């Protein structure tokens, strides 16, 4: 009986070694394959930075990643208008922060619409621009309601400073605005859209 146990132990030990060697071989080959694929990707796609920069900032935004990149820039510009006006109206004009937040949000919405339709989403589902702006505004109104509810929550309930509340709120509302507008108002203009 003792010899059988030793042989069984030896076979398990051998299986572990063989398994270890096989895993090492698979990991090594995967590593080489990954390095090769990344090298090819960087050589073909990322070394031509002029083309990438040109695609990101001019021409058609032909996939959702490029659209989100541009929307982030447009959102940043609209946010500066929104955030700056919020501060000015609250600190210098002495409006209540929720009144300031409403006015500044609407100003940011107008900037966002103009830049979005000019630079990001050029393929419209609606031919009637007035109707499109109304729907854009309704999506923005939902965004405004989210904005004010989140501002109230972070400022009055959690007791964050209203400017910090705005930073957090802006990120959350931006997600709603981007996907709401992309799905409802603008066409997918390539097969790359996910």
Short mmCIF file of C-alpha atoms in Angstrom, two decimals:
data_model
loop_
_atom_site.label_atom_id
_atom_site.label_comp_id
_atom_site.label_asym_id
_atom_site.label_seq_id
_atom_site.Cartn_x
_atom_site.Cartn_y
_atom_site.Cartn_z
CA UNK A 1 0.00 0.00 0.00
CA UNK A 2 2.78 2.42 0.82
CA UNK A 3 4.31 2.15 -2.65
CA UNK A 4 0.97 2.92 -4.28
CA UNK A 5 0.64 6.16 -2.32
CA UNK A 6 4.13 7.23 -3.31
CA UNK A 7 3.40 6.56 -6.94
CA UNK A 8 0.12 8.47 -6.77
CA UNK A 9 1.86 11.40 -5.10
CA UNK A 10 4.54 11.30 -7.76
CA UNK A 11 1.92 11.29 -10.54
CA UNK A 12 0.13 14.28 -8.99
CA UNK A 13 3.45 16.01 -8.63
CA UNK A 14 4.27 15.28 -12.25
CA UNK A 15 0.87 16.54 -13.35
CA UNK A 16 1.46 19.80 -11.48
CA UNK A 17 4.83 20.23 -13.14
CA UNK A 18 3.42 19.46 -16.57
CA UNK A 19 0.48 21.78 -15.93
CA UNK A 20 2.88 24.46 -14.74
CA UNK A 21 5.06 24.07 -17.83
CA UNK A 22 2.00 24.21 -20.09
CA UNK A 23 0.64 27.32 -18.35
CA UNK A 24 4.03 28.98 -18.57
CA UNK A 25 4.15 28.19 -22.29
CA UNK A 26 0.61 29.60 -22.82
CA UNK A 27 1.37 32.75 -20.82
CA UNK A 28 4.65 33.24 -22.67
CA UNK A 29 2.97 32.86 -26.07
CA UNK A 30 0.11 35.17 -25.01
CA UNK A 31 2.65 37.75 -23.87
CA UNK A 32 4.52 37.59 -27.18
CA UNK A 33 1.23 37.77 -29.10
CA UNK A 34 0.02 40.74 -27.03
CA UNK A 35 3.32 42.60 -27.49
CA UNK A 36 3.24 41.94 -31.24
CA UNK A 37 -0.36 43.11 -31.59
CA UNK A 38 0.25 46.25 -29.51
CA UNK A 39 3.36 47.07 -31.55
CA UNK A 40 1.42 46.70 -34.79
CA UNK A 41 -1.44 48.83 -33.38
CA UNK A 42 0.88 51.61 -32.25
CA UNK A 43 2.82 51.59 -35.50
CA UNK A 44 -0.29 51.70 -37.67
CA UNK A 45 -2.64 53.86 -35.61
CA UNK A 46 -0.90 55.96 -33.02
CA UNK A 47 2.39 56.96 -34.57
CA UNK A 48 0.61 59.10 -37.11
CA UNK A 49 -0.39 61.73 -34.54
CA UNK A 50 -1.24 64.38 -37.10
CA UNK A 51 -3.96 62.17 -38.53
CA UNK A 52 -5.34 61.31 -35.09
CA UNK A 53 -5.37 64.92 -33.95
CA UNK A 54 -6.96 65.95 -37.23
CA UNK A 55 -9.66 63.27 -36.85
CA UNK A 56 -10.39 64.25 -33.25
CA UNK A 57 -10.80 67.94 -33.94
CA UNK A 58 -12.00 68.33 -37.53
CA UNK A 59 -14.20 66.54 -40.00
CA UNK A 60 -16.91 64.05 -39.16
CA UNK A 61 -17.19 62.58 -35.69
CA UNK A 62 -17.77 59.11 -37.11
CA UNK A 63 -17.97 56.94 -34.00
CA UNK A 64 -19.32 57.25 -30.50
CA UNK A 65 -15.87 57.47 -28.88
CA UNK A 66 -14.92 60.46 -31.03
CA UNK A 67 -18.36 61.96 -30.39
CA UNK A 68 -17.95 61.50 -26.64
CA UNK A 69 -14.46 63.06 -26.83
CA UNK A 70 -15.83 66.09 -28.65
CA UNK A 71 -18.89 66.24 -26.40
CA UNK A 72 -16.56 66.37 -23.42
CA UNK A 73 -14.82 69.40 -24.93
CA UNK A 74 -18.13 71.06 -25.81
CA UNK A 75 -19.43 70.15 -22.38
CA UNK A 76 -16.31 71.73 -20.88
CA UNK A 77 -16.95 74.99 -22.71
CA UNK A 78 -20.65 74.94 -21.76
CA UNK A 79 -19.65 74.04 -18.19
CA UNK A 80 -17.34 77.07 -18.01
CA UNK A 81 -20.26 79.28 -19.04
CA UNK A 82 -22.55 77.50 -16.56
CA UNK A 83 -20.06 77.42 -13.67
CA UNK A 84 -18.84 80.98 -14.18
CA UNK A 85 -22.34 82.39 -14.43
CA UNK A 86 -23.41 80.41 -11.35
CA UNK A 87 -20.58 81.99 -9.37
CA UNK A 88 -21.20 85.51 -10.67
CA UNK A 89 -24.96 85.38 -10.12
CA UNK A 90 -24.63 83.89 -6.63
CA UNK A 91 -21.64 85.82 -5.29
CA UNK A 92 -22.02 89.22 -6.99
CA UNK A 93 -25.71 89.54 -7.91
CA UNK A 94 -26.74 87.67 -4.71
CA UNK A 95 -29.28 85.34 -6.31
CA UNK A 96 -30.15 82.18 -4.41
CA UNK A 97 -27.86 79.41 -5.63
CA UNK A 98 -30.77 77.42 -7.14
CA UNK A 99 -31.97 80.44 -9.15
CA UNK A 100 -28.37 81.03 -10.27
CA UNK A 101 -28.02 77.34 -11.11
CA UNK A 102 -31.15 77.47 -13.29
CA UNK A 103 -30.07 80.58 -15.22
CA UNK A 104 -26.50 79.38 -15.65
CA UNK A 105 -27.68 75.91 -16.73
CA UNK A 106 -29.88 77.41 -19.45
CA UNK A 107 -27.00 79.56 -20.72
CA UNK A 108 -24.78 76.45 -20.80
CA UNK A 109 -27.55 74.56 -22.62
CA UNK A 110 -27.67 77.18 -25.39
CA UNK A 111 -23.87 77.08 -25.84
CA UNK A 112 -23.98 73.28 -25.81
CA UNK A 113 -26.69 73.10 -28.50
CA UNK A 114 -24.91 75.45 -30.85
CA UNK A 115 -21.54 73.70 -30.55
CA UNK A 116 -22.99 70.18 -30.55
CA UNK A 117 -24.99 70.59 -33.74
CA UNK A 118 -22.13 72.40 -35.46
CA UNK A 119 -19.22 70.15 -34.46
CA UNK A 120 -20.37 66.74 -33.20
CA UNK A 121 -23.75 65.52 -34.40
CA UNK A 122 -24.18 66.65 -37.98
CA UNK A 123 -26.57 63.89 -38.97
CA UNK A 124 -30.00 64.79 -37.64
CA UNK A 125 -33.01 62.50 -37.29
CA UNK A 126 -35.33 65.49 -37.66
CA UNK A 127 -35.30 67.91 -40.56
CA UNK A 128 -37.27 70.51 -38.60
CA UNK A 129 -34.65 72.42 -36.57
CA UNK A 130 -37.29 74.09 -34.39
CA UNK A 131 -38.70 70.73 -33.34
CA UNK A 132 -35.16 69.44 -32.84
CA UNK A 133 -34.31 72.35 -30.54
CA UNK A 134 -37.54 71.80 -28.59
CA UNK A 135 -36.66 68.14 -28.03
CA UNK A 136 -33.06 69.14 -27.27
CA UNK A 137 -34.52 71.56 -24.73
CA UNK A 138 -36.76 68.86 -23.22
CA UNK A 139 -33.72 66.63 -22.75
CA UNK A 140 -32.02 69.68 -21.28
CA UNK A 141 -35.03 70.30 -19.03
CA UNK A 142 -34.70 66.77 -17.65
CA UNK A 143 -31.01 67.61 -17.23
CA UNK A 144 -31.97 70.82 -15.42
CA UNK A 145 -34.27 68.91 -13.07
CA UNK A 146 -31.47 66.43 -12.40
CA UNK A 147 -29.09 69.37 -11.97
CA UNK A 148 -31.25 71.11 -9.37
CA UNK A 149 -32.16 67.92 -7.50
CA UNK A 150 -28.51 66.88 -7.31
CA UNK A 151 -27.40 70.41 -6.38
CA UNK A 152 -29.97 70.43 -3.56
CA UNK A 153 -28.97 66.95 -2.44
CA UNK A 154 -25.22 67.62 -2.38
CA UNK A 155 -25.50 71.17 -0.97
CA UNK A 156 -28.39 71.05 1.51
CA UNK A 157 -28.43 67.40 2.52
CA UNK A 158 -24.79 66.30 2.28
CA UNK A 159 -23.56 69.84 3.11
CA UNK A 160 -20.97 70.21 0.36
CA UNK A 161 -20.09 73.70 -0.83
CA UNK A 162 -22.35 74.62 -3.73
CA UNK A 163 -19.39 74.92 -6.13
CA UNK A 164 -18.20 71.39 -5.31
CA UNK A 165 -21.79 70.19 -5.64
CA UNK A 166 -21.83 71.69 -9.13
CA UNK A 167 -18.69 69.80 -10.16
CA UNK A 168 -20.18 66.46 -9.16
CA UNK A 169 -23.56 67.31 -10.61
CA UNK A 170 -22.11 68.44 -13.94
CA UNK A 171 -20.43 65.09 -14.55
CA UNK A 172 -23.62 63.15 -13.84
CA UNK A 173 -25.85 65.41 -15.90
CA UNK A 174 -23.35 65.37 -18.80
CA UNK A 175 -23.79 61.61 -19.09
CA UNK A 176 -27.56 61.97 -19.31
CA UNK A 177 -27.34 64.79 -21.85
CA UNK A 178 -24.84 63.02 -24.15
CA UNK A 179 -26.60 59.68 -24.36
CA UNK A 180 -30.10 61.18 -24.35
CA UNK A 181 -29.30 63.46 -27.26
CA UNK A 182 -27.27 60.91 -29.19
CA UNK A 183 -30.00 58.27 -28.98
CA UNK A 184 -33.07 60.49 -29.38
CA UNK A 185 -32.00 63.24 -31.77
CA UNK A 186 -29.01 62.25 -33.85
CA UNK A 187 -28.42 59.48 -36.38
CA UNK A 188 -25.67 56.93 -36.17
CA UNK A 189 -23.59 57.89 -39.17
CA UNK A 190 -21.27 54.86 -39.36
CA UNK A 191 -21.21 51.18 -38.58
CA UNK A 192 -18.63 51.88 -35.88
CA UNK A 193 -21.28 53.18 -33.50
CA UNK A 194 -21.89 50.91 -30.57
#
